[in-house]
Amino acid sequence: MQQHSDEPRVRGVIAPQSFQAGMATVECEPPIGVDLVGFLRRHQPTQAHGRHPLEVSALVADDGHRRVAVVALDLGLVVGSYALHLREIIARAAGCSPDRVLVNCQHTHSAPPPPGLIKMGGLSRDLSPQEQQYWENLVLAAGKAASLAASRLGPARMGTGSSLLDNVSVNRRERIATGEVILGYSPSGPCDRAVSVLRFELDDRVATVVNFACHPTVLGPDTLEASSDYVGPLRTAVREWTGGECMFLQGCAGNVVPLNSVWDVPGYEITVGRAVALEALRASAQAHPAPRRLDRTEYRSAVPMARYRWVDDGEFESNVDSAEQEIELRLENLPSIDEVRALRADLQKQVAQLRSSGAGPEKWNSIDLHALWAKQIEEQIANGSVKRALRRRVQVIRINQAAIVGLPGEPFNEIGTVIKNSSRAPFTMVCGYTNEALGYVPTSDEYPFGGYEVSLSHRHYGYAAPLARGADHVLQDTARNLLDRLFPAKAGAIA
């Protein structure tokens, strides 16, 4: 069982020459004038190029028999046929099959809106030609990053490390005096503070993978530039310190935000990014690329004395693999067509009244989006196409003695903690926002308290109703089964 202490915990591997790894990064900046997703009150398009460019990073690993690719995107999310197409392009470029590709979105709220969803940003509900072109360019950038990473494959040694970071992230489900839950600050709520690292030692450089669970929402809706938020400064700091590549994988951040969030002006995202980077470097610096033991020798002196040294203690097998499983998650409490029709009429009336009174888009834009959602669901109920369940995939990538678990959607951080603590792998990272978006996945015990994630967020994903209680257990059980398949014997956990 992985348990966290305030000291970095390290386990490493020294793999035979058959193990190879390569990493590459490609920038993919949107043009000025596109809308940004993440805050409905932000109705203006971008007005400047961002201080922290949007990137695509790719890691390719190969054990001589199997190959996997892990790709990180500076995006909010990807959905539907676009997500499937993206995996296919990456697979072709990396030289593996699509089921051996893991795509993780870091979930910045300062990136262009994705195709396939109601557009949650700007005043238009359709993607502009510029925005459509950006998503085409992104596919090319992802393929290029994967191809570059594959071309850089070379003998590698891998170490792993994890440390805890205080005073940067916080559970956001604040319970106010009325008993309601708002998006705020809940310091007593569960919060996964682990900063986990994979460190690849290549011939002439180091490549680092950082995993941390926290919404990239340091920047708020008044910042009118595309940005990777705190993730960009994090990567920059790690690259400057190590002299090598760095990629970021978002954890289970559904209910976790920066302690200081939604700033009106840029700047503080650098502070947050550097804080996470320093903790990642702390863990990485002790990520020795081999299992170790303390060796004791007698040491002659004027007094009895023993001298201790860390020494390498064997090696782990080179083993690269992947497994995934389809899951079905039910929606609960679907509304009737009369309920949706009445809601649509009421919302449209509110928008009309606000606009006639001279109120700005920041007042009515979010209501207008909910009215559009109600209209779409009304049509789906009428023609019989409304969804009552969602199908997605859970994925696990194995790289030697490390597991990278990929969950769809925005899982609450407790889900990731349960998976890590029950994993057979000596070292486990858990990522949300993987492959295809799903929506929020709350823990079952949070349903009675309601709040945005439980009761309202499904509208932003275009679903008629929230996920049924128990979706957290489906994710946890499926991930555990896949981990057991890739790690059939209980290996030594990180000390």
Coordinates of C-alpha atoms in Angstrom, one line a residue:
M1 CA 0.0 0.0 0.0
Q2 CA 1.3 3.4 -0.9
Q3 CA 1.3 5.7 2.2
H4 CA 2.5 9.3 2.2
S5 CA 4.7 10.9 4.8
D6 CA 6.2 14.4 4.7
E7 CA 9.5 12.9 3.5
P8 CA 10.1 12.1 -0.1
R9 CA 9.6 8.3 -0.8
V10 CA 11.7 6.8 -3.5
R11 CA 11.9 3.6 -5.4
G12 CA 13.8 3.1 -8.6
V13 CA 14.6 0.6 -11.3
I14 CA 17.7 -0.1 -13.3
A15 CA 16.3 -1.7 -16.5
P16 CA 18.2 -3.9 -19.0
Q17 CA 19.3 -2.3 -22.2
S18 CA 16.1 -3.4 -23.8
F19 CA 14.3 -0.6 -22.0
Q20 CA 14.2 2.6 -24.0
A21 CA 12.4 6.0 -23.5
G22 CA 12.1 9.3 -25.4
M23 CA 10.3 12.5 -24.7
A24 CA 9.5 15.6 -26.8
T25 CA 7.4 18.8 -26.6
V26 CA 5.8 20.9 -29.3
E27 CA 4.1 24.2 -28.8
C28 CA 0.6 24.7 -30.2
E29 CA -0.4 28.3 -29.6
P30 CA -3.9 29.5 -30.7
P31 CA -4.2 32.8 -32.6
I32 CA -5.4 36.0 -31.0
G33 CA -9.1 36.3 -31.2
V34 CA -10.3 32.9 -30.2
D35 CA -12.6 32.3 -27.2
L36 CA -11.5 30.5 -24.1
V37 CA -13.3 27.7 -22.2
G38 CA -13.7 27.5 -18.5
F39 CA -15.5 30.5 -17.2
L40 CA -19.0 31.4 -18.5
R41 CA -18.8 35.0 -17.4
R42 CA -15.7 35.4 -19.8
H43 CA -17.4 36.5 -23.0
Q44 CA -14.5 38.3 -24.7
P45 CA -12.0 36.6 -27.0
T46 CA -8.2 36.5 -26.4
Q47 CA -6.5 39.9 -26.8
A48 CA -2.8 38.9 -26.5
H49 CA -0.5 35.9 -26.8
G50 CA -0.1 34.1 -23.5
R51 CA 2.9 34.3 -21.2
H52 CA 2.9 30.5 -20.8
P53 CA 2.4 28.9 -24.2
L54 CA 0.2 25.9 -24.7
E55 CA 2.1 22.7 -25.4
V56 CA 1.8 19.0 -26.4
S57 CA 4.3 16.7 -24.6
A58 CA 4.8 13.1 -25.5
L59 CA 6.6 10.2 -23.7
V60 CA 7.3 7.0 -25.6
A61 CA 8.6 3.9 -23.8
D62 CA 9.6 0.5 -25.2
D63 CA 10.8 -2.7 -23.7
G64 CA 11.8 -4.4 -26.9
H65 CA 8.5 -6.2 -27.1
R66 CA 5.8 -3.6 -26.5
R67 CA 5.6 0.1 -26.8
V68 CA 3.4 2.7 -25.2
A69 CA 2.8 6.5 -25.6
V70 CA 1.7 9.0 -23.0
V71 CA 0.7 12.4 -24.4
A72 CA -0.1 15.5 -22.3
L73 CA -2.1 18.4 -23.7
D74 CA -2.5 21.9 -22.4
L75 CA -6.3 21.7 -23.0
G76 CA -9.5 21.7 -20.9
L77 CA -10.7 18.3 -22.3
V78 CA -11.3 16.3 -25.5
V79 CA -14.5 14.4 -26.4
G80 CA -16.1 12.1 -28.8
S81 CA -14.8 11.3 -32.3
Y82 CA -12.1 13.9 -31.9
A83 CA -10.6 12.1 -28.9
L84 CA -10.6 8.8 -30.8
H85 CA -9.0 10.4 -33.8
L86 CA -6.3 12.0 -31.7
R87 CA -5.3 8.6 -30.2
E88 CA -5.2 7.1 -33.7
I89 CA -2.9 9.8 -35.0
I90 CA -0.6 9.6 -32.0
A91 CA -0.5 5.8 -32.2
R92 CA 0.6 6.0 -35.9
A93 CA 3.3 8.5 -35.1
A94 CA 4.6 6.7 -32.0
G95 CA 4.6 3.2 -33.6
C96 CA 2.0 1.5 -31.4
S97 CA -1.7 0.7 -31.4
P98 CA -4.3 3.2 -30.2
D99 CA -5.1 1.2 -27.1
R100 CA -1.5 1.7 -26.0
V101 CA -1.8 5.5 -26.1
L102 CA -2.8 7.5 -23.0
V103 CA -3.9 11.1 -23.6
N104 CA -4.2 13.4 -20.6
C105 CA -5.5 17.0 -20.6
Q106 CA -4.2 19.2 -17.8
H107 CA -7.6 21.0 -17.8
T108 CA -6.4 24.6 -18.0
H109 CA -9.4 27.0 -18.0
S110 CA -7.5 29.3 -20.5
A111 CA -7.6 27.2 -23.7
P112 CA -9.9 27.2 -26.7
P113 CA -13.2 25.4 -26.4
P114 CA -13.2 21.8 -27.7
P115 CA -15.3 20.5 -30.5
G116 CA -18.2 18.2 -29.6
L117 CA -19.5 20.1 -26.6
I118 CA -21.7 23.2 -25.9
K119 CA -19.3 26.0 -26.2
M120 CA -18.5 27.3 -22.7
G121 CA -16.9 30.6 -23.5
G122 CA -17.5 33.7 -25.7
L123 CA -20.9 34.8 -27.1
S124 CA -21.1 32.4 -30.0
R125 CA -22.3 28.8 -29.4
D126 CA -20.4 27.6 -32.5
L127 CA -16.7 27.2 -33.0
S128 CA -15.2 30.0 -35.2
P129 CA -13.1 29.1 -38.3
Q130 CA -10.0 30.1 -36.3
E131 CA -11.0 27.7 -33.4
Q132 CA -11.7 24.9 -35.8
Q133 CA -8.3 25.4 -37.5
Y134 CA -6.7 25.3 -34.0
W135 CA -8.1 21.9 -33.3
E136 CA -6.8 20.6 -36.6
N137 CA -3.4 22.1 -35.9
L138 CA -3.5 20.4 -32.5
V139 CA -3.8 16.9 -34.0
L140 CA -0.7 17.7 -36.2
A141 CA 1.2 18.9 -33.1
A142 CA 0.3 15.8 -31.1
G143 CA 1.5 13.6 -34.0
K144 CA 4.7 15.6 -34.3
A145 CA 5.4 15.3 -30.6
A146 CA 4.8 11.6 -30.6
S147 CA 7.0 11.1 -33.7
L148 CA 9.8 13.2 -32.1
A149 CA 9.6 11.2 -28.9
A150 CA 9.8 7.9 -30.8
S151 CA 12.8 9.2 -32.8
R152 CA 14.6 10.0 -29.5
L153 CA 14.1 6.5 -28.1
G154 CA 17.3 5.4 -26.4
P155 CA 18.6 3.3 -23.4
A156 CA 17.0 4.7 -20.2
R157 CA 17.1 4.2 -16.5
M158 CA 14.0 5.1 -14.6
G159 CA 13.5 6.2 -11.0
T160 CA 10.3 7.2 -9.2
G161 CA 9.6 9.5 -6.3
S162 CA 6.8 11.2 -4.4
S163 CA 6.6 14.0 -1.9
L164 CA 3.8 16.0 -0.3
L165 CA 3.1 19.7 -1.0
D166 CA 1.4 21.8 1.7
N167 CA -0.4 25.2 1.3
V168 CA -0.8 25.2 -2.4
S169 CA -4.1 23.2 -3.1
V170 CA -7.3 22.9 -1.2
N171 CA -10.6 21.0 -1.4
R172 CA -13.1 23.5 -2.9
R173 CA -16.4 22.1 -1.7
E174 CA -17.2 24.7 1.0
R175 CA -20.3 24.1 3.1
I176 CA -22.0 27.4 4.0
A177 CA -24.4 28.1 6.9
T178 CA -27.5 27.1 4.9
G179 CA -26.0 23.6 4.4
E180 CA -25.4 24.2 0.7
V181 CA -22.1 23.5 -1.0
I182 CA -20.5 26.2 -3.0
L183 CA -17.2 26.3 -4.9
G184 CA -14.9 27.8 -2.3
Y185 CA -12.5 26.7 0.4
S186 CA -12.8 23.6 2.5
P187 CA -9.4 23.1 4.4
S188 CA -10.8 20.1 6.3
G189 CA -11.9 18.4 3.2
P190 CA -9.9 15.6 1.6
C191 CA -7.0 16.8 -0.6
D192 CA -4.4 14.7 -2.3
R193 CA -1.2 16.7 -1.8
A194 CA 1.1 14.1 -3.5
V195 CA 3.6 15.3 -6.2
S196 CA 4.6 12.2 -8.0
V197 CA 7.6 11.9 -10.4
L198 CA 9.0 9.6 -13.0
R199 CA 12.6 10.4 -13.7
F200 CA 14.2 9.0 -16.9
E201 CA 17.9 9.1 -17.1
L202 CA 18.9 9.1 -20.8
D203 CA 22.4 9.2 -22.3
D204 CA 22.9 12.9 -22.1
R205 CA 19.7 14.3 -20.5
V206 CA 17.0 13.8 -18.0
A207 CA 13.3 13.6 -18.7
T208 CA 10.7 14.1 -16.0
V209 CA 7.0 13.3 -15.7
V210 CA 5.2 15.2 -12.9
N211 CA 1.7 14.2 -11.6
F212 CA -0.3 16.5 -9.3
A213 CA -4.0 16.9 -8.7
C214 CA -5.1 20.6 -8.8
H215 CA -7.4 22.5 -11.2
P216 CA -5.3 25.0 -13.3
T217 CA -7.5 27.9 -12.3
V218 CA -5.0 30.3 -10.8
L219 CA -5.9 32.6 -13.7
G220 CA -9.5 33.8 -13.7
P221 CA -12.0 35.0 -16.4
D222 CA -10.6 38.5 -16.6
T223 CA -7.3 37.2 -18.0
L224 CA -7.8 37.4 -21.8
E225 CA -5.0 35.3 -23.0
A226 CA -4.5 31.6 -23.7
S227 CA -2.4 30.1 -20.9
S228 CA -1.1 26.8 -19.5
D229 CA -1.8 28.4 -16.1
Y230 CA 0.5 27.1 -13.3
V231 CA 1.6 24.1 -15.4
G232 CA 3.7 26.2 -17.7
P233 CA 5.9 27.7 -15.0
L234 CA 6.1 24.3 -13.4
R235 CA 7.6 22.7 -16.5
T236 CA 9.9 25.7 -17.1
A237 CA 11.4 25.4 -13.6
V238 CA 11.9 21.7 -13.9
R239 CA 13.5 22.0 -17.3
E240 CA 15.8 24.8 -16.2
W241 CA 17.0 22.8 -13.2
T242 CA 17.4 19.4 -14.9
G243 CA 18.4 20.6 -18.3
G244 CA 16.0 18.1 -19.8
E245 CA 12.4 17.7 -20.8
C246 CA 9.3 17.8 -18.5
M247 CA 5.7 16.8 -19.0
F248 CA 2.8 17.3 -16.6
L249 CA -0.1 14.8 -16.0
Q250 CA -3.2 16.1 -14.2
G251 CA -4.4 14.0 -11.3
C252 CA -7.9 13.6 -9.9
A253 CA -8.6 17.3 -9.4
G254 CA -12.4 17.3 -9.6
N255 CA -12.7 18.9 -6.2
V256 CA -9.3 20.5 -5.8
V257 CA -8.2 24.0 -6.7
P258 CA -5.3 26.3 -6.0
L259 CA -5.5 27.8 -2.5
N260 CA -5.3 31.2 -4.1
S261 CA -7.5 30.9 -7.2
V262 CA -9.1 32.9 -10.0
W263 CA -6.8 35.9 -10.1
D264 CA -7.8 39.0 -12.2
V265 CA -4.2 39.5 -13.5
P266 CA -1.4 37.1 -14.4
G267 CA 1.5 36.5 -12.1
Y268 CA 0.5 34.3 -9.2
E269 CA 0.4 31.2 -11.5
I270 CA 4.2 31.5 -11.6
T271 CA 4.4 31.2 -7.8
V272 CA 2.1 28.1 -7.8
G273 CA 4.0 26.5 -10.6
R274 CA 7.4 27.0 -9.0
A275 CA 6.1 25.6 -5.7
V276 CA 4.9 22.4 -7.4
A277 CA 8.2 22.2 -9.4
L278 CA 10.3 22.5 -6.3
E279 CA 8.5 19.6 -4.7
A280 CA 8.8 17.6 -7.9
L281 CA 12.5 18.3 -8.0
R282 CA 12.8 17.3 -4.3
A283 CA 11.4 13.9 -5.1
S284 CA 13.2 13.6 -8.4
A285 CA 16.6 14.4 -6.8
Q286 CA 16.2 11.3 -4.7
A287 CA 14.7 9.1 -7.4
H288 CA 17.7 6.7 -7.6
P289 CA 17.5 4.5 -10.7
A290 CA 17.9 1.2 -8.8
P291 CA 16.4 -0.4 -5.7
R292 CA 18.8 0.3 -2.8
R293 CA 19.7 -1.0 0.6
L294 CA 21.8 0.4 3.4
D295 CA 25.2 -1.3 3.6
R296 CA 27.0 -1.4 7.0
T297 CA 30.8 -1.6 7.4
E298 CA 33.1 -1.4 10.4
Y299 CA 35.1 1.8 10.5
R300 CA 38.2 2.1 12.5
S301 CA 38.5 5.2 14.7
A302 CA 39.3 6.2 18.2
V303 CA 35.8 5.1 19.2
P304 CA 33.7 2.2 18.0
M305 CA 32.1 3.3 14.7
A306 CA 30.1 1.9 11.8
R307 CA 29.7 3.5 8.4
Y308 CA 26.6 3.2 6.2
R309 CA 26.2 3.6 2.5
W310 CA 23.4 3.2 0.0
V311 CA 24.2 0.5 -2.5
D312 CA 22.3 -0.8 -5.5
D313 CA 20.3 -4.0 -4.7
G314 CA 19.5 -5.8 -7.9
E315 CA 17.2 -4.7 -10.6
F316 CA 13.6 -4.9 -11.8
E317 CA 12.5 -6.3 -15.1
S318 CA 12.0 -4.2 -18.1
N319 CA 8.2 -4.4 -18.7
V320 CA 6.1 -2.0 -20.8
D321 CA 2.5 -2.8 -21.2
S322 CA -1.1 -1.4 -21.3
A323 CA -4.6 -2.5 -20.5
E324 CA -8.0 -0.8 -20.8
Q325 CA -11.6 -1.7 -20.1
E326 CA -14.9 -0.2 -21.2
I327 CA -17.3 0.9 -18.4
E328 CA -20.9 1.9 -18.4
L329 CA -22.1 4.7 -16.1
R330 CA -25.8 5.3 -15.6
L331 CA -27.4 8.7 -15.4
E332 CA -30.0 9.2 -12.7
N333 CA -33.2 11.2 -12.3
L334 CA -33.7 12.1 -15.9
P335 CA -36.1 15.0 -16.3
S336 CA -39.4 14.7 -18.1
I337 CA -40.0 16.7 -21.3
D338 CA -42.5 18.9 -19.5
E339 CA -39.9 19.8 -16.8
V340 CA -37.2 20.6 -19.4
R341 CA -39.6 22.6 -21.5
A342 CA -40.7 24.7 -18.4
L343 CA -37.1 25.2 -17.4
R344 CA -36.1 26.3 -20.9
A345 CA -38.9 28.9 -21.0
D346 CA -38.0 30.3 -17.6
L347 CA -34.3 30.6 -18.5
Q348 CA -35.1 32.2 -21.9
K349 CA -37.3 34.7 -20.1
Q350 CA -34.5 35.6 -17.6
V351 CA -32.1 36.2 -20.5
A352 CA -34.6 38.4 -22.3
Q353 CA -35.3 40.5 -19.2
L354 CA -31.6 41.0 -18.4
R355 CA -30.8 41.9 -22.0
S356 CA -33.7 44.4 -22.2
S357 CA -32.5 46.0 -19.0
G358 CA -29.1 46.7 -20.5
A359 CA -27.2 44.1 -18.5
G360 CA -23.9 42.9 -19.9
P361 CA -23.1 39.4 -21.2
E362 CA -21.3 38.6 -17.9
K363 CA -24.8 38.7 -16.3
W364 CA -26.8 36.6 -18.8
N365 CA -24.3 34.5 -20.8
S366 CA -24.3 31.6 -18.3
I367 CA -28.1 31.6 -18.2
D368 CA -28.3 31.6 -22.0
L369 CA -26.0 28.5 -22.1
H370 CA -28.3 26.6 -19.7
A371 CA -31.3 27.6 -21.8
L372 CA -29.5 26.1 -24.9
W373 CA -28.8 22.9 -22.9
A374 CA -32.5 22.7 -22.0
K375 CA -33.5 23.1 -25.6
Q376 CA -31.2 20.4 -26.7
I377 CA -32.3 17.9 -24.0
E378 CA -36.0 18.7 -24.8
E379 CA -35.3 17.8 -28.5
Q380 CA -33.5 14.6 -27.5
I381 CA -36.3 13.5 -25.2
A382 CA -38.8 14.2 -28.0
N383 CA -36.9 12.2 -30.7
G384 CA -35.8 9.4 -28.3
S385 CA -32.1 10.0 -28.6
V386 CA -31.5 11.1 -25.0
K387 CA -28.7 9.2 -23.3
R388 CA -29.4 7.2 -20.1
A389 CA -25.9 5.9 -19.7
L390 CA -22.4 6.8 -20.8
R391 CA -19.6 4.4 -22.1
R392 CA -16.0 5.3 -21.4
R393 CA -12.7 3.5 -20.9
V394 CA -10.4 3.2 -17.9
Q395 CA -6.7 2.6 -18.8
V396 CA -3.5 1.6 -17.1
I397 CA -0.1 2.0 -18.6
R398 CA 2.8 0.0 -17.1
I399 CA 6.3 1.3 -17.4
N400 CA 8.6 -1.1 -15.6
Q401 CA 7.5 -0.9 -11.9
A402 CA 5.4 2.2 -12.3
A403 CA 1.7 2.3 -13.2
I404 CA 0.0 5.3 -14.8
V405 CA -3.8 5.0 -14.3
G406 CA -5.9 7.0 -16.7
L407 CA -9.5 7.8 -15.6
P408 CA -12.1 9.6 -17.8
G409 CA -13.7 12.8 -16.6
E410 CA -13.1 14.9 -13.5
P411 CA -12.8 12.5 -10.6
F412 CA -12.8 13.7 -7.0
N413 CA -9.3 13.4 -5.5
E414 CA -10.4 10.7 -3.0
I415 CA -10.9 8.3 -5.9
G416 CA -7.3 8.6 -6.9
T417 CA -6.1 8.1 -3.4
V418 CA -8.2 4.9 -3.0
I419 CA -6.7 3.5 -6.2
K420 CA -3.1 4.4 -5.2
N421 CA -3.5 2.9 -1.8
S422 CA -4.9 -0.4 -3.2
S423 CA -2.5 -0.7 -6.1
R424 CA -0.2 -3.8 -6.5
A425 CA 2.3 -1.7 -8.4
P426 CA 5.3 -0.4 -6.3
F427 CA 4.6 3.1 -7.6
T428 CA 1.3 4.4 -9.0
M429 CA 0.2 7.7 -10.6
V430 CA -3.5 8.3 -11.1
C431 CA -4.7 10.8 -13.7
G432 CA -8.1 12.2 -14.4
Y433 CA -9.1 14.0 -17.7
T434 CA -7.8 11.0 -19.7
N435 CA -8.6 10.1 -23.2
E436 CA -12.3 11.1 -23.5
A437 CA -14.1 13.6 -21.2
L438 CA -16.9 12.3 -19.0
G439 CA -17.9 15.0 -16.6
Y440 CA -17.5 15.2 -12.8
V441 CA -17.3 11.9 -10.9
P442 CA -18.1 12.7 -7.2
T443 CA -17.6 10.3 -4.4
S444 CA -20.9 8.6 -3.4
D445 CA -20.8 10.1 0.1
E446 CA -20.9 13.7 -1.4
Y447 CA -24.2 13.2 -3.2
P448 CA -26.4 14.2 -0.3
F449 CA -24.7 17.6 -0.1
G450 CA -25.4 18.5 -3.8
G451 CA -23.4 21.4 -5.2
Y452 CA -22.1 22.2 -8.7
E453 CA -20.3 18.9 -9.4
V454 CA -23.1 16.7 -8.1
S455 CA -26.2 18.5 -9.3
L456 CA -25.4 21.0 -12.1
S457 CA -22.2 20.3 -14.0
H458 CA -23.8 17.7 -16.3
R459 CA -25.4 20.5 -18.2
H460 CA -22.0 21.8 -19.3
Y461 CA -21.2 18.3 -20.7
G462 CA -24.6 18.1 -22.5
Y463 CA -26.1 15.3 -20.4
A464 CA -29.7 15.2 -19.4
A465 CA -28.9 14.2 -15.8
P466 CA -26.0 13.6 -13.4
L467 CA -24.1 10.4 -13.1
A468 CA -25.8 7.9 -10.7
R469 CA -24.3 7.5 -7.3
G470 CA -21.6 4.7 -7.4
A471 CA -19.6 5.9 -10.4
D472 CA -16.7 6.3 -8.1
H473 CA -16.7 2.6 -7.2
V474 CA -16.9 1.7 -10.9
L475 CA -13.7 3.7 -11.6
Q476 CA -11.9 2.3 -8.5
D477 CA -12.9 -1.3 -9.1
T478 CA -12.0 -1.2 -12.8
A479 CA -8.7 0.5 -12.2
R480 CA -7.9 -2.1 -9.5
N481 CA -8.7 -5.0 -11.9
L482 CA -6.5 -3.5 -14.6
L483 CA -3.6 -3.0 -12.1
D484 CA -4.0 -6.6 -11.0
R485 CA -3.7 -7.7 -14.6
L486 CA -0.6 -5.8 -15.3
F487 CA 1.0 -6.4 -11.9
P488 CA -0.1 -10.0 -11.1
A489 CA 2.1 -10.4 -8.0
K490 CA 2.1 -8.0 -5.1
A491 CA 5.3 -6.1 -5.5
G492 CA 7.2 -4.2 -2.8
A493 CA 5.5 -0.9 -2.0
I494 CA 7.5 2.3 -1.7
A495 CA 9.0 2.6 1.7

